[in-house]
Coordinates of C-alpha atoms and ligand atoms in Angstrom, one line a residue:
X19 CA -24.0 18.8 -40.9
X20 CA -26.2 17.4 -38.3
X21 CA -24.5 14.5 -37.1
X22 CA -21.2 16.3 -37.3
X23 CA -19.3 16.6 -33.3
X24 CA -19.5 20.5 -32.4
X25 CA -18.8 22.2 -29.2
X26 CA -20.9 25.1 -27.9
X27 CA -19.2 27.4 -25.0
X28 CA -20.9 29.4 -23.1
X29 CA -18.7 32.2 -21.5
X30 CA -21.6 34.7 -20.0
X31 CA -23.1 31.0 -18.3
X32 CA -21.3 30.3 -15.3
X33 CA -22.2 27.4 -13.7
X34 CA -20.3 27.4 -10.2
X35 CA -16.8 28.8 -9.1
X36 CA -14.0 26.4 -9.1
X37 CA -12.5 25.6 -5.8
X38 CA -8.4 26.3 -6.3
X39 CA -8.0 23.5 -3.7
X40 CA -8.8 20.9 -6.4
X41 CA -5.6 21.2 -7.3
X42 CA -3.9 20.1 -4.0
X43 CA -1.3 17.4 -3.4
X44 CA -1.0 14.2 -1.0
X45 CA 2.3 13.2 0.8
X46 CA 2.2 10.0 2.7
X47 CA 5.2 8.7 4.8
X48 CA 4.8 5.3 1.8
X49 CA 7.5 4.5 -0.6
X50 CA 9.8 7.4 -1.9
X51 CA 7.4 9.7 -1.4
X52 CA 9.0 11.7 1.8
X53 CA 12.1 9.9 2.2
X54 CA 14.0 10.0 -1.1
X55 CA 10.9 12.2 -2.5
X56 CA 10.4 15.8 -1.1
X57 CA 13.2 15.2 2.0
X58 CA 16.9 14.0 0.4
X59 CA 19.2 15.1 2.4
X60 CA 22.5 15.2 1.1
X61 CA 21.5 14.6 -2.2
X62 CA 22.9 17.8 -4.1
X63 CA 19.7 18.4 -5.5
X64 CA 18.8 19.8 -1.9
X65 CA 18.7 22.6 0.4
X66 CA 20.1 23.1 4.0
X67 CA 17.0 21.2 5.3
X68 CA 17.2 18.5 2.9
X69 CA 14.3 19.3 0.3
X70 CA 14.8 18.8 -2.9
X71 CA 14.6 22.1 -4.7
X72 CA 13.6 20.2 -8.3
X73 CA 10.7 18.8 -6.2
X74 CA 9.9 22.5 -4.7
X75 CA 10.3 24.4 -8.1
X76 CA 8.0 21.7 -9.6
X77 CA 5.4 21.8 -6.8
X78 CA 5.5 25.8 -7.3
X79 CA 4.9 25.1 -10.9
X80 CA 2.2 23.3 -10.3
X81 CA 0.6 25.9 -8.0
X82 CA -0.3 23.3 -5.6
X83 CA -2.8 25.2 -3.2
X84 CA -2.8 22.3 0.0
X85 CA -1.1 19.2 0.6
X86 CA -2.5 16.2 2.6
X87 CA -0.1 14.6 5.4
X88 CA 1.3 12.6 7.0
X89 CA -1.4 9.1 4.7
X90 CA -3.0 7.5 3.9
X91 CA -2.6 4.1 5.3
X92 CA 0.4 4.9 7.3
X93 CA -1.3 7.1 9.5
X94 CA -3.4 4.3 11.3
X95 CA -0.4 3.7 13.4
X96 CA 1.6 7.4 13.6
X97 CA 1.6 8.9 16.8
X98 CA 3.2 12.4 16.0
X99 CA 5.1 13.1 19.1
X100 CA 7.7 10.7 17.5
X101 CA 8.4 12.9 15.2
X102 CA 8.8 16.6 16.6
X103 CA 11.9 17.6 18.7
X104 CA 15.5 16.9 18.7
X105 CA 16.3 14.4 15.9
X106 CA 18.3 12.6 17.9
X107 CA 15.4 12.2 20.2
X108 CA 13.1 10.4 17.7
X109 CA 12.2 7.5 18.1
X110 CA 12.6 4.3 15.5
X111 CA 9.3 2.3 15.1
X112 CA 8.0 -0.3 13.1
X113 CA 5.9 1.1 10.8
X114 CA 2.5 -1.5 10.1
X115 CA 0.7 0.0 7.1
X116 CA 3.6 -0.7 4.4
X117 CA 5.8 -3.1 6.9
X118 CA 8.7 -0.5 7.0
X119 CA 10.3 0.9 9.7
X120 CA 9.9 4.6 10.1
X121 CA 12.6 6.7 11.3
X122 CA 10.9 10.2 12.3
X123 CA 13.4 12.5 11.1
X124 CA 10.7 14.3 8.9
X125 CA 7.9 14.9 10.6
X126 CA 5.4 17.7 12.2
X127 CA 7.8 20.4 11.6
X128 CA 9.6 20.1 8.8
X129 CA 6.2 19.3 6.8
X130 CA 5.3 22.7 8.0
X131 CA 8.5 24.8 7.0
X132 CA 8.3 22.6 3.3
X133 CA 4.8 23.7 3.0
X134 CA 6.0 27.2 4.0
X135 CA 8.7 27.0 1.3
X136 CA 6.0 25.3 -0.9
X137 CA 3.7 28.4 -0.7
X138 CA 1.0 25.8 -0.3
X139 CA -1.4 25.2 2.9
X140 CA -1.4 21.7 5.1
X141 CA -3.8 19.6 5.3
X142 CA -3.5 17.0 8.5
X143 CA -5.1 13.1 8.7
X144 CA -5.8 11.8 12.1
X145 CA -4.9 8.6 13.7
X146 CA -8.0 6.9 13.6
X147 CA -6.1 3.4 14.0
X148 CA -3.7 3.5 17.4
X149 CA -4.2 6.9 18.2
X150 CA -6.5 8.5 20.6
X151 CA -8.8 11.5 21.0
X152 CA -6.1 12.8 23.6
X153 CA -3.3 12.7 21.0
X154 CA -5.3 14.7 18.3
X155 CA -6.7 17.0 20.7
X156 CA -2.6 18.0 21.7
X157 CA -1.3 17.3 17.7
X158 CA -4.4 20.2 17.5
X159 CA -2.9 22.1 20.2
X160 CA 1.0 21.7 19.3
X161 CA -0.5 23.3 15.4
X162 CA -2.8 25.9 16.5
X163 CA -2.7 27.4 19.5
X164 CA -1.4 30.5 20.6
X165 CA -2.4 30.0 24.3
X166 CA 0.5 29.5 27.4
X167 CA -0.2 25.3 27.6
X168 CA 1.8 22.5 27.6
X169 CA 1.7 21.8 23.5
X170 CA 1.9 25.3 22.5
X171 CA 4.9 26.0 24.3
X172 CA 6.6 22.4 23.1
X173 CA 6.2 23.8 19.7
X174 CA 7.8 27.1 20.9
X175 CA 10.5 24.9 22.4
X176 CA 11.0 23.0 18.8
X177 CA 11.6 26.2 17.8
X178 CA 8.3 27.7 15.8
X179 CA 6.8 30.7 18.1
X180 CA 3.7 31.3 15.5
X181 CA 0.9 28.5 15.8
X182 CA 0.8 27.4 11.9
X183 CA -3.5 27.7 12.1
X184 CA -3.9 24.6 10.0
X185 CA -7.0 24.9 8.8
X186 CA -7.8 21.5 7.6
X187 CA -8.4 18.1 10.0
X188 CA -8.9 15.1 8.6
X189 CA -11.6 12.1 11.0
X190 CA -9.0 9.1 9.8
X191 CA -8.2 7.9 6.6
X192 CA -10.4 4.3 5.0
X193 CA -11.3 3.2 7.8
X194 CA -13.7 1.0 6.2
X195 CA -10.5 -1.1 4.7
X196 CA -9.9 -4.5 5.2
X197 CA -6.0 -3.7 4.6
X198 CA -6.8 -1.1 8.0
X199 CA -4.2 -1.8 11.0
X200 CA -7.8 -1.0 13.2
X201 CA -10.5 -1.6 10.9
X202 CA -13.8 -0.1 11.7
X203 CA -17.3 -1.2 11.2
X204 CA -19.6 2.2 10.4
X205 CA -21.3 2.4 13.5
X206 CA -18.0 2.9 15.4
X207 CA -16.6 4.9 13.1
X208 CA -19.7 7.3 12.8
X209 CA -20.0 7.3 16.9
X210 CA -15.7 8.0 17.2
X211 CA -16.0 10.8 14.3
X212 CA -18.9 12.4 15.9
X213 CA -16.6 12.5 19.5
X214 CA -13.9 13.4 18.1
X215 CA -15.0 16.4 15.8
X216 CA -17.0 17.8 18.7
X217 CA -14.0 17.9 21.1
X218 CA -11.9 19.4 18.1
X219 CA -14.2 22.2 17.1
X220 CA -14.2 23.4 21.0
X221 CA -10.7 23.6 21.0
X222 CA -10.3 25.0 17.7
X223 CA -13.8 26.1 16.1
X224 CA -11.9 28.0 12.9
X225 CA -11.1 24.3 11.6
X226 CA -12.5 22.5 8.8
X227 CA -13.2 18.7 9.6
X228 CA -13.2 15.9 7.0
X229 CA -15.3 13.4 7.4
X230 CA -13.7 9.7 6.2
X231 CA -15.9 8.3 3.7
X232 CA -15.4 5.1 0.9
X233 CA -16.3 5.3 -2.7
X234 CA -19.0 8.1 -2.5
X235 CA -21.9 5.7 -3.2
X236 CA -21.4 3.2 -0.6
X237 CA -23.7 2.0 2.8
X238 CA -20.9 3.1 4.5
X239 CA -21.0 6.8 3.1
X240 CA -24.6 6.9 3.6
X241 CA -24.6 5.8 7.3
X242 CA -21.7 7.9 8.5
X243 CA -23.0 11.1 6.9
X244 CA -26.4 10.7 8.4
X245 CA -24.6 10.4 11.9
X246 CA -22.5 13.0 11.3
X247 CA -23.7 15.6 9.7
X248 CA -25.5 18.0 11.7
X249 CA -24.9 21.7 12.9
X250 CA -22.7 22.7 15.3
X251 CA -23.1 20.9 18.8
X252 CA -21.8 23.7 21.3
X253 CA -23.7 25.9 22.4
X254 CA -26.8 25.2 24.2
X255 CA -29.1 23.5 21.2
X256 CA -26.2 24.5 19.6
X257 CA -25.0 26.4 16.8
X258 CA -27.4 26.7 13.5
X259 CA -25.0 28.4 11.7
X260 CA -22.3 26.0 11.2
X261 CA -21.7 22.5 11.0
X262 CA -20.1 19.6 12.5
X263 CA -18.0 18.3 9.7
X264 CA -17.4 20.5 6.8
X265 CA -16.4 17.9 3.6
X266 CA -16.8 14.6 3.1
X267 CA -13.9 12.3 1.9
X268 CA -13.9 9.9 -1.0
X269 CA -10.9 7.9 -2.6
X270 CA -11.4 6.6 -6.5
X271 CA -8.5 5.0 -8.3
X272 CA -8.8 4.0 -11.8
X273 CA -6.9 1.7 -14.2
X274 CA -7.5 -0.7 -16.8
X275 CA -5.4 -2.7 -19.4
X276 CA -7.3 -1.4 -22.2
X277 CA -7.0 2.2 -23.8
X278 CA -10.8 2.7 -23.7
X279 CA -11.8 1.4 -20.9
X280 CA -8.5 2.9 -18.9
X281 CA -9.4 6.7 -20.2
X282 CA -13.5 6.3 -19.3
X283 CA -13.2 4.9 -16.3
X284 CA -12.3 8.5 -14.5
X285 CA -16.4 9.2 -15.7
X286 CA -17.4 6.8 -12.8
X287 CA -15.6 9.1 -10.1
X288 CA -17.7 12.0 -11.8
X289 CA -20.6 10.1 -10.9
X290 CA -19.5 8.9 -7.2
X291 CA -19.0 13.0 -7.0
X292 CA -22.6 13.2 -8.0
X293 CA -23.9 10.3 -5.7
X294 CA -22.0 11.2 -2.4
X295 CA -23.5 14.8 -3.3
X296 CA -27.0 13.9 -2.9
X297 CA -26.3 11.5 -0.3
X298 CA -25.1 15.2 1.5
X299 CA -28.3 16.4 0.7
X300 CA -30.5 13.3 2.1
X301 CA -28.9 13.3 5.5
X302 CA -29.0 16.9 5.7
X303 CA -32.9 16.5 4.7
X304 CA -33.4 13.2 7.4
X305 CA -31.5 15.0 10.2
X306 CA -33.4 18.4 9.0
X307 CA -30.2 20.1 8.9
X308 CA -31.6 23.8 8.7
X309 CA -30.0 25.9 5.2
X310 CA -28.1 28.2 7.7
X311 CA -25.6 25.4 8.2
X312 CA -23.4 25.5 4.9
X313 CA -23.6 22.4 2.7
X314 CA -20.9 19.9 2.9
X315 CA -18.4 19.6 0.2
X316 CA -16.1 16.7 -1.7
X317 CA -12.9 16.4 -0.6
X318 CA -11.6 13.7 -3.4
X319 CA -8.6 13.2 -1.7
X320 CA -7.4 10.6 -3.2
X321 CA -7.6 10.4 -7.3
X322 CA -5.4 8.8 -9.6
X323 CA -4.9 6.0 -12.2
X324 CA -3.6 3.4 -10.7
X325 CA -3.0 -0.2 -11.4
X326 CA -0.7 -1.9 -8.2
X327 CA -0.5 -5.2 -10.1
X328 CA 1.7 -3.7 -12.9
X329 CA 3.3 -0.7 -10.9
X330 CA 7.1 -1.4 -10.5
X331 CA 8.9 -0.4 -7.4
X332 CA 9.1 -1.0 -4.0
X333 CA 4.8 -1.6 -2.9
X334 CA 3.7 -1.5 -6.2
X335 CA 3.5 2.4 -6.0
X336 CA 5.9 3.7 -8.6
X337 CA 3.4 3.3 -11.1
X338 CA 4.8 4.2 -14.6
X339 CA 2.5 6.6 -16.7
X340 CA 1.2 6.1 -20.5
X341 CA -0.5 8.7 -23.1
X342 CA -3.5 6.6 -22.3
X343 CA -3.1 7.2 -18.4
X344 CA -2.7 11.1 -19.2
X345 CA -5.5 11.2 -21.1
X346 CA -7.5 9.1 -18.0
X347 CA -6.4 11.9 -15.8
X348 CA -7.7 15.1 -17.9
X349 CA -10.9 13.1 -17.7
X350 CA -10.9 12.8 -14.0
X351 CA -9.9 16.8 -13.9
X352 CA -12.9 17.5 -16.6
X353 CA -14.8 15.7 -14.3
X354 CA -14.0 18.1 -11.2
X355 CA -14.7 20.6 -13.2
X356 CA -18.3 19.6 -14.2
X357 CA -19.1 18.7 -11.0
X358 CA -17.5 22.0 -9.3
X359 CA -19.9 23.2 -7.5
X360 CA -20.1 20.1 -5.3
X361 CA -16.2 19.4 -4.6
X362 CA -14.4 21.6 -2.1
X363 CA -11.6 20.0 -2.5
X364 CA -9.3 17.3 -4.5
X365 CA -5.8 15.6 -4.0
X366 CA -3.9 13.8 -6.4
X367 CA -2.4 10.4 -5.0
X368 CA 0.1 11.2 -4.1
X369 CA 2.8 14.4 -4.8
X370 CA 6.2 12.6 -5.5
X371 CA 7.2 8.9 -6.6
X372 CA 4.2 6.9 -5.0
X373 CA 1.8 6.7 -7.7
X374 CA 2.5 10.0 -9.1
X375 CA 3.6 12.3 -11.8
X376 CA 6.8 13.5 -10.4
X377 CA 9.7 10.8 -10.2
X378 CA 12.8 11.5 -8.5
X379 CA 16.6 10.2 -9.3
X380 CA 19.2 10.8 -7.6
X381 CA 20.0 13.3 -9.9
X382 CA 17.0 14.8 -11.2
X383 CA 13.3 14.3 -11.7
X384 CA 11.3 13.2 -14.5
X385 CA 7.7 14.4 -15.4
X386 CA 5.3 11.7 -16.0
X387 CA 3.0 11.6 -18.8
X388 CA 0.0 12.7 -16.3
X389 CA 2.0 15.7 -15.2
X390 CA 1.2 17.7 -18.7
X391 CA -2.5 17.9 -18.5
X392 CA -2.4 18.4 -14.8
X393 CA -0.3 21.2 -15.4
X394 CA -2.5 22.4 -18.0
X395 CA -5.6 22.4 -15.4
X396 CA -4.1 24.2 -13.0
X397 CA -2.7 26.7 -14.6
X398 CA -5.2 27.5 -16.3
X399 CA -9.0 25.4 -15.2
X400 CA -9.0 27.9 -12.1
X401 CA -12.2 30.7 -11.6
X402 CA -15.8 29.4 -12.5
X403 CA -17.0 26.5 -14.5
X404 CA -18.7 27.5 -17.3
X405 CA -21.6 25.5 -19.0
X406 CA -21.2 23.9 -22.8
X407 CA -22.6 21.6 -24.7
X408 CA -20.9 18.8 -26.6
X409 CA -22.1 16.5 -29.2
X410 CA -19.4 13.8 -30.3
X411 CA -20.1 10.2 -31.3
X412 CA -20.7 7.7 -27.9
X413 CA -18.7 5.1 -27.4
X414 CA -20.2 2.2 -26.7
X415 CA -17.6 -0.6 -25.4
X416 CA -16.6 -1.8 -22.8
X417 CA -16.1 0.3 -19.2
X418 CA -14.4 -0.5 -16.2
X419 CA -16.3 -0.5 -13.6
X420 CA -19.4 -1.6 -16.1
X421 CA -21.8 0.1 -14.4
X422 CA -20.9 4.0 -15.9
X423 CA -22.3 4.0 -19.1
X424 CA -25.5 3.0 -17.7
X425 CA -25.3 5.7 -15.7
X426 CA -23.5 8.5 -17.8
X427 CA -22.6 8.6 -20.9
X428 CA -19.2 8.1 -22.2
X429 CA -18.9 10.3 -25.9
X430 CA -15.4 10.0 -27.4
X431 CA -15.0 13.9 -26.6
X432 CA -14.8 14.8 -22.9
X433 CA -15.4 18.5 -22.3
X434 CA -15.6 21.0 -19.5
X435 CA -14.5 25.0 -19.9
X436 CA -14.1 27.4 -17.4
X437 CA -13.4 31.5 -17.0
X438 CA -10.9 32.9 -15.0
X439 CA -11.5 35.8 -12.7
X440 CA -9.6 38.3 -15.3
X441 CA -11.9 37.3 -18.2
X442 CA -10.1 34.3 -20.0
X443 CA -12.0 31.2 -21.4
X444 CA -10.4 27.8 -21.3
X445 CA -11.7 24.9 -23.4
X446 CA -10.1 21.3 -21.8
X447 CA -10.7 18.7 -24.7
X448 CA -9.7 15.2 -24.1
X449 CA -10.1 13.5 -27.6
X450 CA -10.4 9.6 -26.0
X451 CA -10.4 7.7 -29.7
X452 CA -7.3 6.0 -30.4
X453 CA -8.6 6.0 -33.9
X454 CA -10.0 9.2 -35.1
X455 CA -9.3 13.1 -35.0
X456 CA -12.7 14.9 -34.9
X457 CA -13.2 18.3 -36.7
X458 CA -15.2 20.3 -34.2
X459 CA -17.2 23.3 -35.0
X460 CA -16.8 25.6 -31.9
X461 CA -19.3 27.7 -31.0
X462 CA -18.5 30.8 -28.5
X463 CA -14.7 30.9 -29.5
X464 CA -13.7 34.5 -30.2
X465 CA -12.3 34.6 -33.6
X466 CA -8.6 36.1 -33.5
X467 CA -5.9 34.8 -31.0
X468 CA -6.3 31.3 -29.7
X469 CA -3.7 29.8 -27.9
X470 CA -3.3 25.8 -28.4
X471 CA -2.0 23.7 -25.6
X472 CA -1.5 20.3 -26.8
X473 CA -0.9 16.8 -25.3
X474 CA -0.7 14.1 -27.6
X475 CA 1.9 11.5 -28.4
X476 CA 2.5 8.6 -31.2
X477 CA 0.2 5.8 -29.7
X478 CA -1.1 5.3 -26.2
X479 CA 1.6 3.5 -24.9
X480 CA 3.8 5.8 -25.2
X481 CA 5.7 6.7 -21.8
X482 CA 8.2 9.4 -20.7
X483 CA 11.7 8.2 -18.8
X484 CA 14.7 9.7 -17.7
X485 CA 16.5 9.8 -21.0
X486 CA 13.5 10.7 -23.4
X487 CA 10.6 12.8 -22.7
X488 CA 8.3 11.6 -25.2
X489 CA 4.8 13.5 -24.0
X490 CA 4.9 16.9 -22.9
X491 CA 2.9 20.3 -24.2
X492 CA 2.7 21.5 -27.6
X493 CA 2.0 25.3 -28.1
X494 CA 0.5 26.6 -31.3
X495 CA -2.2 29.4 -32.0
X496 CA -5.4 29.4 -34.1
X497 CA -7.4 32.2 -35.5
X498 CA -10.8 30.8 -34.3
X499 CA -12.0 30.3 -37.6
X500 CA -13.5 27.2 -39.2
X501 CA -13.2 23.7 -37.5
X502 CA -10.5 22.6 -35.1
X503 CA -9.1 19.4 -35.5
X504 CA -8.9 17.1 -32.3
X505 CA -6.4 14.7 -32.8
X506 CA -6.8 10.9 -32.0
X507 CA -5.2 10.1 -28.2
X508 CA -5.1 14.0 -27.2
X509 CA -6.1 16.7 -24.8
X510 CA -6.1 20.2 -25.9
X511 CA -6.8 23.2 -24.1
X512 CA -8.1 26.2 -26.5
X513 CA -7.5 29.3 -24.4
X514 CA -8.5 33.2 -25.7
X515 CA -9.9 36.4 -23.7
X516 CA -13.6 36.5 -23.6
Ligands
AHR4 O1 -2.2 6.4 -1.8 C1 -1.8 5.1 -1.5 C2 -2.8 4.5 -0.5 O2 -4.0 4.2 -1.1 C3 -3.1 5.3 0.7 O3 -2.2 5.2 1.7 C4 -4.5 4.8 1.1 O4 -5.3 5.7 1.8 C5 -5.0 4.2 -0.2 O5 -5.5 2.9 0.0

C-alpha cells in the first residue's frame, strides 16, 4: 500500500564515485593505540619488528587504504627527529597532550615499514603546536626526497635508500581547541597554514595538503577556507591549475545515552559534510577561484561514536562498543556514501584500542561491535554511489545535537547503495527502530541470487568481549522476490550482480 516503507535502487544512476580512502585508519601516539596496539614487542603475537600480526591481518581485512599519524592531539608537541635513528639514541620526553611520557622507539620509520606491511598508504599531521616551519619543511625532506641533502641522506643513513613519497600532509590537527598545548585563534592559524603550505608545495608540489578545520559549519571553517583556499602561489601570478590546499579537515564524534538519539546523531555529520561543502564553494566563489583549480574535498578524519565520560581505560579512550553504537556507525558510513561526491577522504578514530573497533590482549584481539558493519562497508561500499529512494516512517524524537532533524530528516530506515566497478549492487540498510522490523518492497533488486549480510543482536546493549562474541555477520541468501524483512536494531547489506 501507500504508506507502506519501500526501497527503490537505482543501479544505471550513478551519482558520484566513492573515494576508497574513506575507508582509512588513524594511529595516534594516545593510549594503547601504538604502544601495546600495532607495536608489542615481545608479545608473541608479534613479528621481528614488534607488530602485532592479529593487528596486521585485521587491518588487511579491513582493506584500510591510508592511515593518519603520528595525532591527533599528541602531535602539538612531537618533534619527529626524536624518533628516527638509533633507538638507543632517542630521546625520553614528556609528552603534554595526554600527560605521558613518550619514549620514541616507534616513530618515523617503523610507521613507514608497518604501513609497508600494512599494504596501506601514510598520511602525516604536522606540528602546528611546538613545531616550526623549518621542522616540517626537513620531516618533508627526510619522507620525500630523492635529492643528495642533509635529510635525505639521514634517512639513507636510518637505513631506507627509497624516499617513501608520502603523498598526504596534514596543516596541524584542532587547532581551534581549548584542550590545544598552542591554541590558535583563526587569523593565525589561516596566516601560518597559508606559509606553511606555500613553502611545502615548492619543496614538494606532488603533495596533497590538508587544511585543519573544526566541525565543518563553524566561523572558524569559514574564515580559514576563505584565506586559504586559492590556486597555486608559485609561479609568477601563479599556477591556475592547481590549488593551495587540496581537502579540508573536519572531526565529528557522536554519542548519546539513548538508543535513538545515539544511532541518529551520525545524520548531523552528514550535514556538517554538506555545510563545509558549500562553504568550499563560497570561498572558492569570494576569492574567484577559477574552475581549473580542482575543488577541495572532505577529509573526515576523525569519525566515531564516542562518549569519554563512560569510556573505561586509561584517558577515557577504550570506549566499549554496543549494537546501538554499531548501528550509529553504519549510519555515519551511509552518510559518506550519500554525500560521496564531496568527501575525499575519511578516518576512523582511531585504528587500535583508543576509541576503536579493534581491542588488543595480551593474547589476542577482540572485534568490537562497530567492526562488523565497517567491515561490511569496505568490503563491499567501494566504486560509485548510486541514487535511491527510500520511504520509511520518520522518527520524530529526540536528536542529539537537536538541531538535525530540523535540518535533515531522520526516517527509521537509513539507506545508501552503491556499484562496484565489476558490476555488483550493494544495498547498506540500517533498520534504527529498537521496536519494529519493516517489510520493504525493493525495487531494482534482480530477482535470483541475493546475498544477505546481517548485523543484528538481542537488544542494543548488547556488547562483544573477550570470551563471547555476541554481534558479528550473519550470511543468508534471498531470491529477490516479495518483501524483505528488516529486523528491529539491524544493518543489512543486500548484495547481487546488476
Ligand atoms: O582521537 C582522539 C583525539 O580526539 C585526537 O587526538 C584529537 O584530535 C581529538 O580531539
Amino acid at each position: 500500500d501507500e504508506e507502506s516503507p519501500s526501497i527503490i535502487v537505482h543501479p544505471d544512476h550513478k551519482v558520484a564515485k566513492i573515494n576508497d580512502n574513506i575507508y582509512g585508519g588513524f594511529t595516534e601516539h594516545m593510549g594503547r593505540c601504538i604502544y601495546g596496539g600495532i607495536y608489542d614487542p615481545g608479545n608473541p603475537l608479534s613479528d621481528e619488528i614488534g607488530f602485532r600480526k592479529d593487528v596486521i591481518d585485521a587491518m588487511k581485512d579491513l582493506n584500510v587504504p591510508v592511515v593518519r599519524y603520528p595525532g591527533g592531539n599528541f602531535v602539538a608537541t612531537y618533534h619527529w627527529l626524536d624518533g628516527v635513528g638509533p633507538r638507543e639514541n632517542r630521546p625520553k620526553r614528556p609528552e603534554l597532550a595526554w600527560l605521558g611520557l613518550e619514549p620514541n622507539t616507534f616513530g618515523t620509520d617503523e610507521f613507514m615499514k608497518w604501513c609497508e606491511v600494512v599494504g596501506t598508504e601514510p598520511y602525516l599531521c604536522l606540528n602546528f603546536g611546538t613545531g616550526t616551519l623549518d621542522e616540517a619543511l626537513a620531516w618533508l625532506e627526510y619522507c620525500n626526497s630523492a635529492q643528495d641533502t642533509y635529510y635525505a641522506n639521514l634517512r639513507r643513513k636510518n637505513g631506507r635508500e627509497e624516499p617513501y613519497n608520502v603523498k598526504y600532509w596534514a596543516l596541524g590537527n584542532e587547532c581551534w581547541g581549548p584542550w590545544q598545548v598552542a591554541q590558535l585563534t583563526k587569523e593565525d592559524y589561516a596566516k601560518k597554514a597559508y606559509q606553511w603550505a606555500k613553502s611545502l608545495k615548492l619543496l614538494d608540489p606532488s603533495i596533497v595538503l590538508i587544511l585543519c578545520g573544526e566541525t565543518g559549519y563553524s566561523s572558524w571553517d569559514y574564515y580559514v577556507l576563505k584565506e586559504c583556499v586559492t590556486w597555486s602561489v608559485h609561479g609568477l601570478g601563479g599556477d591556475r591549475t592547481k590549488s593551495l590546499i587540496d581537502m579540508h579537515s573536519i572531526h565529528i564524534y557522536t554519542a548519546d545515552k539513548e538508543h535513538m538519539a545515539n544511532a541518529t546523531a551520525p545524520r548531523g555529520a552528514e550535514r556538517a559534510i554538506q555545510m563545509a561543502s558549500a562553504l568550499i564553494d563560497l570561498a572558492r566563489i569570494e576569492n574567484g577561484v577559477p574552475e581549473t583549480v580542482p575543488r577541495q574535498t572532505i577529509c573526515f578524519d576523525e569519525w566515531n561514536v564516542w562518549d569519554p565520560i563512560r569510556a573505561p581505560g586509561e584517558l577515557g579512550a577504550e570506549e566499549k562498543y554496543t549494537l546501538s553504537d554499531a548501528i550509529a556507525v553504519s549510519v555515519f558510513l551511509n552518510g559518506f556514501i550519500r554525500q560521496a561526491k564531496d568527501l575525499g577522504m575519511a578516518n576512523i578514530a582511531q585504528s587500535v584500542n583508543v576509541i576503536s573497533p579493534l581491542i588488543t590482549t595480551k593474547d589476542g584481539i577482540v572485534k568490537q561491535t562497530i567492526w562488523w558493519p565497517l567491515l561490511l562497508f569496505s568490503k563491499y561500499m567501494r566504486g560509485h554511489s548510486i541514487a535511491v529512494n527510500v520511504r520509511a516512517p520518520e522518527y520524530t524524537g529526540r536528536t542529539n545535537p537537536a538541531w538535525i532533524r530540523a535540518t535533515i530528516e531522520t526516517p527509521y530506515l537509513d539507506v545508501s547503495a552503491s556499484i562496484s566497478d565489476d558490476g555488483y549492487v550493494s544495498l547498506a540498510v540500517a533498520n534504527l527502530s529498537e521496536e519494529k522490523a519493516f517489510d520493504v518492497k525493493v525495487e531494482g533488486v534482480k530477482k535470483g541470487e541475493v546475498k544477505v549480510y546481517m548485523v543484528d543482536g538481542e537488544n542494543v546493549d548488547v556488547a562483544n568481549t573477550a570470551d563471547e562474541q555476541k554481534v558479528g555477520i550473519k550470511e543468508s541468501s534471498w531470491d529477490g522476490v516479495g518483501k524483505f524483512r528488516f529486523g528491529k536494531h539491524s544493518f543489512t547489506l543486500l548484495r547481487w550482480k546488476a
